[in-house]
PDB file of C-alpha atoms in Angstrom:
ATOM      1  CA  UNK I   1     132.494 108.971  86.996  1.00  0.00           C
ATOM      2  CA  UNK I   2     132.747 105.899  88.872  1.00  0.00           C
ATOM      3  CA  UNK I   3     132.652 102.064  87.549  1.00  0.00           C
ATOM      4  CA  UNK I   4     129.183 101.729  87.970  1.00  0.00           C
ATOM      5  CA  UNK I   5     128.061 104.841  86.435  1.00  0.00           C
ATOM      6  CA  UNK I   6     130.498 104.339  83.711  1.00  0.00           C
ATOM      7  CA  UNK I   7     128.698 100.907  83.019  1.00  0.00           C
ATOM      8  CA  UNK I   8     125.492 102.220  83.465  1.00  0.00           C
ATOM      9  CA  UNK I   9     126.563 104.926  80.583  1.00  0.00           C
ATOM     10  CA  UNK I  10     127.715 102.244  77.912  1.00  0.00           C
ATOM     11  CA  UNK I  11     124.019  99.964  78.875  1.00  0.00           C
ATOM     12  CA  UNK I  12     122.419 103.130  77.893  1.00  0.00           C
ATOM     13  CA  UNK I  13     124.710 104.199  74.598  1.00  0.00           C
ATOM     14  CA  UNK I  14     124.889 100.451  73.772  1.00  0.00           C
ATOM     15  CA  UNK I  15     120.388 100.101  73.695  1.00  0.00           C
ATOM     16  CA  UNK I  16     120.411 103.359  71.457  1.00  0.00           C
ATOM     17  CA  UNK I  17     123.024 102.209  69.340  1.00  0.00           C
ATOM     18  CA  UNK I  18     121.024  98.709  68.713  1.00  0.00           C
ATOM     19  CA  UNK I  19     118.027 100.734  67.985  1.00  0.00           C
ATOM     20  CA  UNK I  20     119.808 102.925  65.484  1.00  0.00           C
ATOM     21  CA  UNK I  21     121.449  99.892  63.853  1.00  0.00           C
ATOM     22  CA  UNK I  22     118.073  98.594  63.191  1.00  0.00           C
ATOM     23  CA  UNK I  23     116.697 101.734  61.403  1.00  0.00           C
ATOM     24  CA  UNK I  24     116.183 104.614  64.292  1.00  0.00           C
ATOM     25  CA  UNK I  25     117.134 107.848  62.557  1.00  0.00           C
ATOM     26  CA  UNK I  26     119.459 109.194  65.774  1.00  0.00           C
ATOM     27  CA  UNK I  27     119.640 112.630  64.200  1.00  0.00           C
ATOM     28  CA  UNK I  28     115.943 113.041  64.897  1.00  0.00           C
ATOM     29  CA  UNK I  29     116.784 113.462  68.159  1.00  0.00           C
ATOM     30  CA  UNK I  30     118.667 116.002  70.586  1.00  0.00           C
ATOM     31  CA  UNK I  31     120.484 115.540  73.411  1.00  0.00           C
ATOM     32  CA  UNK I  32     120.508 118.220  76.394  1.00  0.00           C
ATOM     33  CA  UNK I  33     123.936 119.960  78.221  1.00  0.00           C
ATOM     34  CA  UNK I  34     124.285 118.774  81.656  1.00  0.00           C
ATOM     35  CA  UNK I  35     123.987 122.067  83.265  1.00  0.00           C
ATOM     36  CA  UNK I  36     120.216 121.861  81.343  1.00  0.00           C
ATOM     37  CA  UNK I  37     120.037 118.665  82.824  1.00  0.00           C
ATOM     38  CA  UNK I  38     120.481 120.172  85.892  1.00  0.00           C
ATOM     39  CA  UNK I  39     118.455 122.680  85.655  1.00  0.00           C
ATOM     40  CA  UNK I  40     115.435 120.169  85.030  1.00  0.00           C
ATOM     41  CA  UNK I  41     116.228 118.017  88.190  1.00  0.00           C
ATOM     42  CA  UNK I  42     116.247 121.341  90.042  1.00  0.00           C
ATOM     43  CA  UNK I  43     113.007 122.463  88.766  1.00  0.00           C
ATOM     44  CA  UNK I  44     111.415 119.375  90.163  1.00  0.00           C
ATOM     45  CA  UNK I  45     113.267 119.967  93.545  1.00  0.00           C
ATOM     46  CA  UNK I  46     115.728 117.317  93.118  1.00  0.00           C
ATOM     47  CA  UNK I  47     119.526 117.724  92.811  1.00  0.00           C
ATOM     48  CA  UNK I  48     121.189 114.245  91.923  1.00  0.00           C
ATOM     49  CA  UNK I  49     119.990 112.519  88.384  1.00  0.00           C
ATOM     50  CA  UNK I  50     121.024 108.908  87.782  1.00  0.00           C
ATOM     51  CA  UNK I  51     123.887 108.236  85.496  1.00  0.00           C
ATOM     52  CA  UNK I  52     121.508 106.271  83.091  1.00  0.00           C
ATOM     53  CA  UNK I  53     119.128 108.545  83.270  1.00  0.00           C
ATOM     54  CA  UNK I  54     121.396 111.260  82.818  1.00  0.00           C
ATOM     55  CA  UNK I  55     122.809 109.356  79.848  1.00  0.00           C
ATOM     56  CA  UNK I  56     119.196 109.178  78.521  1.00  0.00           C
ATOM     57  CA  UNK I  57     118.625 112.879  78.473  1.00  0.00           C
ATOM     58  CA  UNK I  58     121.898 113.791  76.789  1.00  0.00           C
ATOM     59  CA  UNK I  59     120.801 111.745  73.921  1.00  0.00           C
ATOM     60  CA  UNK I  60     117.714 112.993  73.263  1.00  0.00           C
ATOM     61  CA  UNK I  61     116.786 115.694  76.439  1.00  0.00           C
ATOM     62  CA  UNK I  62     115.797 118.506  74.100  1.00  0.00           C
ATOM     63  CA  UNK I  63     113.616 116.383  71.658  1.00  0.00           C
ATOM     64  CA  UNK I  64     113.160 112.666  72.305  1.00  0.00           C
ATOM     65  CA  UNK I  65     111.781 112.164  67.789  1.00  0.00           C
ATOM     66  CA  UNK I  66     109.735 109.134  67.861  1.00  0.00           C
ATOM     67  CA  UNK I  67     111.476 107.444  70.401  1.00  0.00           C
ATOM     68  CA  UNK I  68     108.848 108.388  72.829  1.00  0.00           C
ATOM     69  CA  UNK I  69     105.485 109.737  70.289  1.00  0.00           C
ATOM     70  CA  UNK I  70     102.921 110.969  72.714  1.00  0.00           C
ATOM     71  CA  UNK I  71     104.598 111.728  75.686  1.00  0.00           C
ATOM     72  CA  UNK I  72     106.017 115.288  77.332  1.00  0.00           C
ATOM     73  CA  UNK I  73     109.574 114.573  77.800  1.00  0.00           C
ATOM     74  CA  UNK I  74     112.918 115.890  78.234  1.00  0.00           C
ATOM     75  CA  UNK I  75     114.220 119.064  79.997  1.00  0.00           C
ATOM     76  CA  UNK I  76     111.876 121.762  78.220  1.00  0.00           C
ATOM     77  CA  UNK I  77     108.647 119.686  79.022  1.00  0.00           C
ATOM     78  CA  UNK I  78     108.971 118.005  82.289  1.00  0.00           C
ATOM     79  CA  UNK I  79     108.762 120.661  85.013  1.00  0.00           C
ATOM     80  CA  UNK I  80     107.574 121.015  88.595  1.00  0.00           C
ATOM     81  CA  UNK I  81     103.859 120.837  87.710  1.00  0.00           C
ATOM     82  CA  UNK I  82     103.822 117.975  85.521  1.00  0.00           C
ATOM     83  CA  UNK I  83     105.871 116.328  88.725  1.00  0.00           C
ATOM     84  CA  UNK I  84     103.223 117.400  91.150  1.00  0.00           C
ATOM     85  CA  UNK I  85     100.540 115.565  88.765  1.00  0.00           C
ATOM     86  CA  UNK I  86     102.513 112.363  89.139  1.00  0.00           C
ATOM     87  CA  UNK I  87     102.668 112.621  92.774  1.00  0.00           C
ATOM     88  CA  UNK I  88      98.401 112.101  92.592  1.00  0.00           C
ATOM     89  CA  UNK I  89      98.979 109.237  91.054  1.00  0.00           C
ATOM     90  CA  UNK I  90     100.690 108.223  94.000  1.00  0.00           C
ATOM     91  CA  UNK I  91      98.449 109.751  96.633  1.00  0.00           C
ATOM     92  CA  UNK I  92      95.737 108.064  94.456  1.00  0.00           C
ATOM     93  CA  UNK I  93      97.435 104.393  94.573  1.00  0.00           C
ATOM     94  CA  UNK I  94      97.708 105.343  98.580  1.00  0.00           C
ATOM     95  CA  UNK I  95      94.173 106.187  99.011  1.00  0.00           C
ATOM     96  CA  UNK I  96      93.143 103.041  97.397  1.00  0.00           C
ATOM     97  CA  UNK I  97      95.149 100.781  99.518  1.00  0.00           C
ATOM     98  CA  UNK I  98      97.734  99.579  96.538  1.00  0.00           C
ATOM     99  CA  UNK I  99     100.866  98.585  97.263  1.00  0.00           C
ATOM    100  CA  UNK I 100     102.739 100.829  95.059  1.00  0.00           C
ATOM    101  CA  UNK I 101     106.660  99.508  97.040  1.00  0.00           C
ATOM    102  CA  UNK I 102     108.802 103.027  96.254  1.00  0.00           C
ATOM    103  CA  UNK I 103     109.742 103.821  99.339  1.00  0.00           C
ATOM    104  CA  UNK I 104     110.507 107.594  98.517  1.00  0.00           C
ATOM    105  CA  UNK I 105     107.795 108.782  96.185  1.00  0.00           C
ATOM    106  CA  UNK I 106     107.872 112.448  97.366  1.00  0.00           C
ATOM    107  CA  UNK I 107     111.677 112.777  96.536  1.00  0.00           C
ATOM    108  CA  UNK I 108     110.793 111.216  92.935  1.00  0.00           C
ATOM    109  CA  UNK I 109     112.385 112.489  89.523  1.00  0.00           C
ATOM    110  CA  UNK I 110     110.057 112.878  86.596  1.00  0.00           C
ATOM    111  CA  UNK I 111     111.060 111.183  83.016  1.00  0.00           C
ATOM    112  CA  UNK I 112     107.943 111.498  81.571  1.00  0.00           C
ATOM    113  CA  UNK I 113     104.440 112.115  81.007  1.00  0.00           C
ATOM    114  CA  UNK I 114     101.828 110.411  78.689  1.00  0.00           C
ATOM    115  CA  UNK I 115      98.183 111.732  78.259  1.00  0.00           C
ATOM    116  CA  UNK I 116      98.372 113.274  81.529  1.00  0.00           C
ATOM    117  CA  UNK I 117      97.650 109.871  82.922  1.00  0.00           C
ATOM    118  CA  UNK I 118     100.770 107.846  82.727  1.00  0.00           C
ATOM    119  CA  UNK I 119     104.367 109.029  84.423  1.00  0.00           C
ATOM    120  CA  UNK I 120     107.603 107.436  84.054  1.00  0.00           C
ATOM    121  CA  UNK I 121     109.874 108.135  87.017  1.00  0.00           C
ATOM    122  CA  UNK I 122     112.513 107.150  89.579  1.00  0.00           C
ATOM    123  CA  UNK I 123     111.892 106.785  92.901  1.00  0.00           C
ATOM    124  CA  UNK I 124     113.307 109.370  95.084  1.00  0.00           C
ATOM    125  CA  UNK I 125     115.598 106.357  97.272  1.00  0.00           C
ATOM    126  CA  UNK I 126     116.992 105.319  93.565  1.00  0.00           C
ATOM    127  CA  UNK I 127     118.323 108.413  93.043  1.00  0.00           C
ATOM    128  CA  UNK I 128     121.794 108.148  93.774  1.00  0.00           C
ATOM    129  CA  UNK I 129     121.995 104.429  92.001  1.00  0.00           C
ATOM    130  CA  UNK I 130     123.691 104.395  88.762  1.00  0.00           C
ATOM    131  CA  UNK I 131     120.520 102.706  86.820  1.00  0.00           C
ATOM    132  CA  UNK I 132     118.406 102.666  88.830  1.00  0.00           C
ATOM    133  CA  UNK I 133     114.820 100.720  88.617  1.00  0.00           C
ATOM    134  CA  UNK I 134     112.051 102.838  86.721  1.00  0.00           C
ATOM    135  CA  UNK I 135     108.356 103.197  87.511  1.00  0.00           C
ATOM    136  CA  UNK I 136     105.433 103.693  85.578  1.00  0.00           C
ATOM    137  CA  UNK I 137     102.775 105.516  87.693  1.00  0.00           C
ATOM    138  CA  UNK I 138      99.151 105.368  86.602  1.00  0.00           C
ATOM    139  CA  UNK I 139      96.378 107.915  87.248  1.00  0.00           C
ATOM    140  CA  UNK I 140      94.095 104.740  88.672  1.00  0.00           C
ATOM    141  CA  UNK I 141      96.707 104.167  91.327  1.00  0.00           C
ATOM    142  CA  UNK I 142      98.299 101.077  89.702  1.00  0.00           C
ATOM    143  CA  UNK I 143     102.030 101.368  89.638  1.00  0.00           C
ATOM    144  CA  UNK I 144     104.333  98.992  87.696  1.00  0.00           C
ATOM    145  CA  UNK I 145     108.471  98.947  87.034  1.00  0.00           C
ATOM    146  CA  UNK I 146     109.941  99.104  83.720  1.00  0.00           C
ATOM    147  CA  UNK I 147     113.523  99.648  82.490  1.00  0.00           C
ATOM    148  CA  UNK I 148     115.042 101.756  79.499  1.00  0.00           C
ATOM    149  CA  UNK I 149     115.182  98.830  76.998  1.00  0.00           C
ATOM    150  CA  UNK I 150     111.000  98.148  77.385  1.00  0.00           C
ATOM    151  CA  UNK I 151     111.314 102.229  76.176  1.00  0.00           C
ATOM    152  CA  UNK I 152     112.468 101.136  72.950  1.00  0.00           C
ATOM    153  CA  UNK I 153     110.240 102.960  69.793  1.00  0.00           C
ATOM    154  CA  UNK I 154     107.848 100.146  69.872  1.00  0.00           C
ATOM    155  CA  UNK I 155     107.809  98.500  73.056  1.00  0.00           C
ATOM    156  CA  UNK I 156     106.190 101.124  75.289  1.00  0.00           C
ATOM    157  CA  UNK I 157     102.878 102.061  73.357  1.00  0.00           C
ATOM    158  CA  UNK I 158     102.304  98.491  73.876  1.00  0.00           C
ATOM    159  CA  UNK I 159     102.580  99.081  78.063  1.00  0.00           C
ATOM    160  CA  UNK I 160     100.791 101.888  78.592  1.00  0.00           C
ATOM    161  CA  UNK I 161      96.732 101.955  78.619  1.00  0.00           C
ATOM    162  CA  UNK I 162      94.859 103.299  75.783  1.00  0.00           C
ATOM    163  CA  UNK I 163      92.358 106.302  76.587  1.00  0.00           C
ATOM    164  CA  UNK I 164      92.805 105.997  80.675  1.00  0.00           C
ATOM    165  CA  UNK I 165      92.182 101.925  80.384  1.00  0.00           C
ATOM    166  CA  UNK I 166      94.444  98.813  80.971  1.00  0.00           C
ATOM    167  CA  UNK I 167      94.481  97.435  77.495  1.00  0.00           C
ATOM    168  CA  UNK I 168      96.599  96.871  74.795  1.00  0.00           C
ATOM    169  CA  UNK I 169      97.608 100.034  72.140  1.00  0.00           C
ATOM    170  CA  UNK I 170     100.102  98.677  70.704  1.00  0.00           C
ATOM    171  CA  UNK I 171      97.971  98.714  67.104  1.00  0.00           C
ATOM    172  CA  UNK I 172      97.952 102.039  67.663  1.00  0.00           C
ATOM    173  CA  UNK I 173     100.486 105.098  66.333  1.00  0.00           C
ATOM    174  CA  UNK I 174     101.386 106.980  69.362  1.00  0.00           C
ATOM    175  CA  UNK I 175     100.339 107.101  72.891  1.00  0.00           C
ATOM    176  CA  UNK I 176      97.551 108.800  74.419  1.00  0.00           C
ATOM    177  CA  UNK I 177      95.953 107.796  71.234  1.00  0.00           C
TER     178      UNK I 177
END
């Protein structure tokens, strides 16, 4: 592990360690080997995963607890299929004329998926960053960035559109409503 990915690492430990400091019950979740990590990325047809993203999975790969409520997530969930349902959202954004800017959406890596209308991933060109950016692809074709700390229990629900629409959920319990 380099400098970089070793930073990236401790950004990553150091948001779930604030999180648990302020009440987040850590042994709700559980965190996935790397060789399942692997696995995953390999299942979607991808063979390098980010050092933060990496990080994120062996934290909380195998059951995410209420960090994410709502969404499929982790190495048991988020498989080939669920990746070829994001990719619509980006043939969708295409067809529409939106300006989306990844630059390699077909090499993408899967986080996660919310209501089968929302995906969290990483552009395939990010791959091989440390931490890289994060985007949030919509089934309407809008696509947005986001990092790890807006994926703090809380913060997200209060991003993502409630029942397929662009308003606020935030009043509400878990995504997807």
């Amino acid at each position: 592990m380099d400098d970089n990915d070793a930073a990236a690492v401790a950004r990553v430990r150091g948001i779930f360690e604030d999180v648990v400091a302020g009440g987040f019950r850590a042994e709700m979740v559980e965190g996935a080997s790397d060789e399942e990590i692997d696995a995953w990325a390999a299942a979607q047809g991808v063979r390098m995963v980010p050092a933060a993203v990496r990080e994120i999975l062996r934290i909380m790969g195998k059951q995410g607890g209420a960090w994410l409520p709502g969404t499929t997530f982790g190495v048991r969930k988020v498989d080939a299929e669920v990746r070829e349902e994001a990719g619509w959202c980006v043939d969708e954004a295409d067809e529409r004329g939106i300006s989306h800017g990844m630059r390699d959406p077909a090499g993408m890596l899967v986080v996660t998926e919310g209501g089968a209308y929302v995906y969290l991933v990483v552009d395939g060109s990010d791959l091989a960053e440390p931490d890289p950016p994060m985007w949030v692809l919509f089934e309407s074709g809008k696509v947005t960035s986001t990092t790890f700390r807006d994926l703090e229990p809380g913060r997200l629900t209060a991003r993502i559109p409630c029942h397929g629409r662009e308003r606020d959920c935030s009043g509400h319990r878990r995504l997807g409503c």
